[in-house]
Coordinates of C-alpha atoms in Angstrom, one line a residue:
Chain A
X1 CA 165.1 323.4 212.9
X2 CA 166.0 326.7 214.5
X3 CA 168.8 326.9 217.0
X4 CA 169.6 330.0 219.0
X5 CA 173.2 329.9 220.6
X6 CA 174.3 331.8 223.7
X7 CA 178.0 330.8 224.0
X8 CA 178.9 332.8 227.4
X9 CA 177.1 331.1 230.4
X10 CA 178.0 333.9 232.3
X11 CA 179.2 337.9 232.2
X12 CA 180.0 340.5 234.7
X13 CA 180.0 344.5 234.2
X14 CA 180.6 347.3 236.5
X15 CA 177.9 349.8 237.7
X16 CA 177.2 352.6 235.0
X17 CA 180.0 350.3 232.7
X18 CA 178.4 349.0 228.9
X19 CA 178.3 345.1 228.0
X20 CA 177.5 343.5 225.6
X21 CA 175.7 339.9 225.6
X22 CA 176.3 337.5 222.2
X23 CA 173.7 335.5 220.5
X24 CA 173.6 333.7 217.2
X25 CA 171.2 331.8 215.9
X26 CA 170.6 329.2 213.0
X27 CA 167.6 329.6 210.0
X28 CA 167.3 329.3 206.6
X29 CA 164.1 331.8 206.5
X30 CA 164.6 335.3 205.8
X31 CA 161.5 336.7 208.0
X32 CA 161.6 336.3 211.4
X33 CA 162.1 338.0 214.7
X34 CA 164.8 338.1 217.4
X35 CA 163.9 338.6 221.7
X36 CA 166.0 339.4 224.5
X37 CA 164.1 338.5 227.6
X38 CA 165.7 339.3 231.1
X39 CA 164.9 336.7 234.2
X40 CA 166.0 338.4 237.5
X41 CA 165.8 336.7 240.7
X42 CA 162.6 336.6 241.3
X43 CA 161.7 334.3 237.6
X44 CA 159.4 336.4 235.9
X45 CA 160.2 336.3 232.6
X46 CA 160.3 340.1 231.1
X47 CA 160.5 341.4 227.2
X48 CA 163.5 343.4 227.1
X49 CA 163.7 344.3 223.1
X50 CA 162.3 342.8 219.9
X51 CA 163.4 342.6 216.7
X52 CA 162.0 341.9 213.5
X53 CA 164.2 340.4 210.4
X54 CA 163.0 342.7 207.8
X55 CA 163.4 345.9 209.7
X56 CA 167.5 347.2 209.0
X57 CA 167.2 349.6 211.4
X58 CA 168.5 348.0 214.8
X59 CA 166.0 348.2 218.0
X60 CA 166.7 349.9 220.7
X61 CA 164.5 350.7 223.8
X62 CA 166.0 353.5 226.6
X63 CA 169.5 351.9 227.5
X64 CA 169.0 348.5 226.3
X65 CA 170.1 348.4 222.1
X66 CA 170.9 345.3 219.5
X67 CA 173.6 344.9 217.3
X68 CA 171.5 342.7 214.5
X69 CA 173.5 341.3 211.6
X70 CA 171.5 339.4 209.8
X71 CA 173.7 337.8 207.4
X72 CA 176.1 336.8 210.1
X73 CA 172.6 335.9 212.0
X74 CA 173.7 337.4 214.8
X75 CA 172.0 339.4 217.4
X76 CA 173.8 341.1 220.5
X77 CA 172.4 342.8 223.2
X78 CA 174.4 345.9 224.9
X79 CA 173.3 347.2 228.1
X80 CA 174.6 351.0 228.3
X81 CA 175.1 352.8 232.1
X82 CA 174.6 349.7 234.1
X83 CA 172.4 349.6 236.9
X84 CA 172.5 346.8 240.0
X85 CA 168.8 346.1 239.0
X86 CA 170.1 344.5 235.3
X87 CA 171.9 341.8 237.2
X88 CA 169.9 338.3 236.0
X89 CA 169.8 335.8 233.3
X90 CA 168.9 336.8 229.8
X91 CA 168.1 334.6 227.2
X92 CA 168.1 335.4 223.5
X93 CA 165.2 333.8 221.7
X94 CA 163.4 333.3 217.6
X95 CA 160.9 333.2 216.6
X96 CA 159.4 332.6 213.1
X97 CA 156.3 334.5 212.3
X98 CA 153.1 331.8 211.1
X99 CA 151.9 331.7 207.3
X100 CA 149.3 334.2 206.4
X101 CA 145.8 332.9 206.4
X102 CA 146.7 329.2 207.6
X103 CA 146.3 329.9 211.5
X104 CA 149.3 328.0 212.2
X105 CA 151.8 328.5 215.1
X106 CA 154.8 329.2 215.1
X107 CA 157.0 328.9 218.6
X108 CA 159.8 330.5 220.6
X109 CA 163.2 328.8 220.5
X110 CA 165.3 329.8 223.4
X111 CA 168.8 329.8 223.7
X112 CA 170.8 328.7 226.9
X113 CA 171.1 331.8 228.7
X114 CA 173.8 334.1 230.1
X115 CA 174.4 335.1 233.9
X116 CA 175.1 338.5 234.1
X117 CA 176.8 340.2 237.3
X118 CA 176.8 343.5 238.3
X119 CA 179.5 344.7 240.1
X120 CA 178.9 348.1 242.7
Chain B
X1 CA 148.9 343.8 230.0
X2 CA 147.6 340.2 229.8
X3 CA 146.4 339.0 233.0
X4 CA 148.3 335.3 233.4
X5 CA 148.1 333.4 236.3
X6 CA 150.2 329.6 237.3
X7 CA 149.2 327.2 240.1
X8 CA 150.3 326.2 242.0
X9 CA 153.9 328.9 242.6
X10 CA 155.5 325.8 244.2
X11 CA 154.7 322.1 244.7
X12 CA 156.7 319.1 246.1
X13 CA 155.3 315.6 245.1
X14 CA 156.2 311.7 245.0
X15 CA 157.7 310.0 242.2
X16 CA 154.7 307.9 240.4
X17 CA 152.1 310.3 241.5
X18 CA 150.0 312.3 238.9
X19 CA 150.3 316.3 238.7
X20 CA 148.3 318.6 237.3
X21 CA 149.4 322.8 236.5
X22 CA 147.0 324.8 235.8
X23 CA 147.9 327.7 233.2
X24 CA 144.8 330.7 233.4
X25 CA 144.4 333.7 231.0
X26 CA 141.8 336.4 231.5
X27 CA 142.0 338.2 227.9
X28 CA 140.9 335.0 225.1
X29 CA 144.2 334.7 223.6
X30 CA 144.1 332.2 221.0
X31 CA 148.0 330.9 221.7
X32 CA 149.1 329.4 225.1
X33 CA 152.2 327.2 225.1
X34 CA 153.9 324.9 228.5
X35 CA 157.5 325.7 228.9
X36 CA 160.0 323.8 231.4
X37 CA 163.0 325.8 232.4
X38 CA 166.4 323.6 233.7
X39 CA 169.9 324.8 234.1
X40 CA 171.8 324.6 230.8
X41 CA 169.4 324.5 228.9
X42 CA 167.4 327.8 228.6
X43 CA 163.1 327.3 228.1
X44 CA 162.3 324.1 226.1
X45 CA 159.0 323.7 225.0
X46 CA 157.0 321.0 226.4
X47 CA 153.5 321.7 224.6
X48 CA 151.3 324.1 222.8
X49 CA 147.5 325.1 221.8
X50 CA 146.4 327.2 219.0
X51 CA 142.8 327.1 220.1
X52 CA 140.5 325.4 223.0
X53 CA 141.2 321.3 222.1
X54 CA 143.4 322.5 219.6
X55 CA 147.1 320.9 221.0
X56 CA 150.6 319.9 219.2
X57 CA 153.9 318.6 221.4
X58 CA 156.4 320.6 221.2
X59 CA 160.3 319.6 221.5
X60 CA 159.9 317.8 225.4
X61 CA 156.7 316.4 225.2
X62 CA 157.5 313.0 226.3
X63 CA 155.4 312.1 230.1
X64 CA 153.3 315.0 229.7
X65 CA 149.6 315.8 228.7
X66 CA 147.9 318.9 228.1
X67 CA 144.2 319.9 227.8
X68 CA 142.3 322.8 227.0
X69 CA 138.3 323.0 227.5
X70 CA 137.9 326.3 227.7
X71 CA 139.8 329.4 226.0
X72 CA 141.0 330.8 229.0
X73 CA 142.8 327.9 230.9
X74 CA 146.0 325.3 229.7
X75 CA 146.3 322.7 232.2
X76 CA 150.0 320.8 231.8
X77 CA 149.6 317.0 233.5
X78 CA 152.4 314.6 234.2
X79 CA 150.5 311.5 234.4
X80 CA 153.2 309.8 236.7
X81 CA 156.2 312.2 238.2
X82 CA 159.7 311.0 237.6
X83 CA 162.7 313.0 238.9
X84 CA 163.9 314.0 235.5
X85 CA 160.7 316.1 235.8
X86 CA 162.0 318.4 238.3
X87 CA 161.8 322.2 237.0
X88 CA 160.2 325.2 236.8
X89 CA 157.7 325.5 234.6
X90 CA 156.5 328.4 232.5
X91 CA 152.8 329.1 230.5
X92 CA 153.0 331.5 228.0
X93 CA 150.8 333.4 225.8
X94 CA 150.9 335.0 222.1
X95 CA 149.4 338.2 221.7
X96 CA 148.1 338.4 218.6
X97 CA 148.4 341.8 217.6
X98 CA 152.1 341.9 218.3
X99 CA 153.6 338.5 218.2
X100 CA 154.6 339.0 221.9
X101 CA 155.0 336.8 224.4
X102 CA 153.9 337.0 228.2
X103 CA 154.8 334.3 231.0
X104 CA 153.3 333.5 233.9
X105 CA 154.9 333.5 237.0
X106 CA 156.3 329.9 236.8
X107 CA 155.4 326.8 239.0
X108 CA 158.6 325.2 240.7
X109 CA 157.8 321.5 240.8
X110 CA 160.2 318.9 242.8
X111 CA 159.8 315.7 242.2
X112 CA 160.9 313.3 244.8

């Protein structure tokens, strides 16, 4: 089974500082993707970036960029210029895309989540 | 965007009673999975459907039933509350096209 691990519970920046939030994850498939998803206070769960295995080129959408390696299956996430509004919990998650042609599911596995803080 | 709606946002309810979320798409997406969220332990997935009475359990499945008549609604039941079952629960879709996923709101349910 897939594991995705978030080792820091929690992180804290300074306004317009960069951080970067670590995630690794376990497989022994070689296509796949990779999601940051970002939880502020208020629990909706939003799509931050998306990654898919067999794309080299890392992902990177206005000030949010990953730092994919997949042999090292790792898969970062660095906020650039940080803004009060990134404060929340951001999780890290795989997924495995379905077989071709069999209409079968395939899930999100979530890892634990970090707690990030920003500071003013 | 895919319109997604939970029921209730919040409920409070007795150990031993039954409970019944209520998960409602508006675009026919063919994926809809139950996710429970608890500190420590990031989303787990409690159950999935792949198509209307069309179900598999998922890593957390234990005390809890799902159903799905129609395309556009996932209901989650817990056919007697425990304690343990205290959290906030998440319904999720797949959109096809993209392999994205889109949450609800979330239902906070205390059990006590």
């Amino acid at each position: 089974a897939q594991t995705v691990t978030q080792s820091q519970p929690e992180m804290s920046v300074q306004e317009a500082e960069t951080v970067t939030l670590s995630c690794t994850y376990d497989t022994s498939e070689s296509d796949y993707y990779l999601f940051w998803y970002k939880q502020p206070p208020s629990r909706q769960m939003i799509l931050v970036i998306r990654q898919e295995a067999y794309k080299q080129q890392n992902a990177t959408e206005n000030r949010f960029s990953v730092n994919f390696q997949k042999a090292a299956k790792s898969f970062s996430l660095k906020i650039s210029d940080s803004q009060l509004g990134d404060a929340a919990m951001y999780f890290c998650a795989y997924r495995s895309p379905p077989p071709f042609y069999t209409g079968a599911n395939s899930k999100l596995t979530f890892g634990k989540g970090i707690t990030l803080s920003v500071r003013p | 965007d895919a319109g997604i709606t939970q029921s209730p946002r919040h409920k409070v309810t007795e150990t031993g009673t039954p409970v019944t979320l209520r998960c409602h798409q508006t675009e026919n997406h063919r994926y809809m999975y139950w996710y429970r969220q608890d500190p420590g332990h990031g989303l787990r997935l409690i159950h999935y459907s792949y198509g209307v009475k069309d179900t598999d359990k998922g890593e957390v499945s234990d005390g809890y039933s799902v159903s799905r008549s129609k395309t556009e609604d996932f209901l989650l039941t817990l056919e007697s509350a425990t304690s343990s079952q205290t959290s906030v629960y998440f319904c999720a879709i797949r959109e096809d096209r993209d392999y994205g996923y889109t949450f609800g709101s979330g239902t906070r349910l205390t059990v006590v």
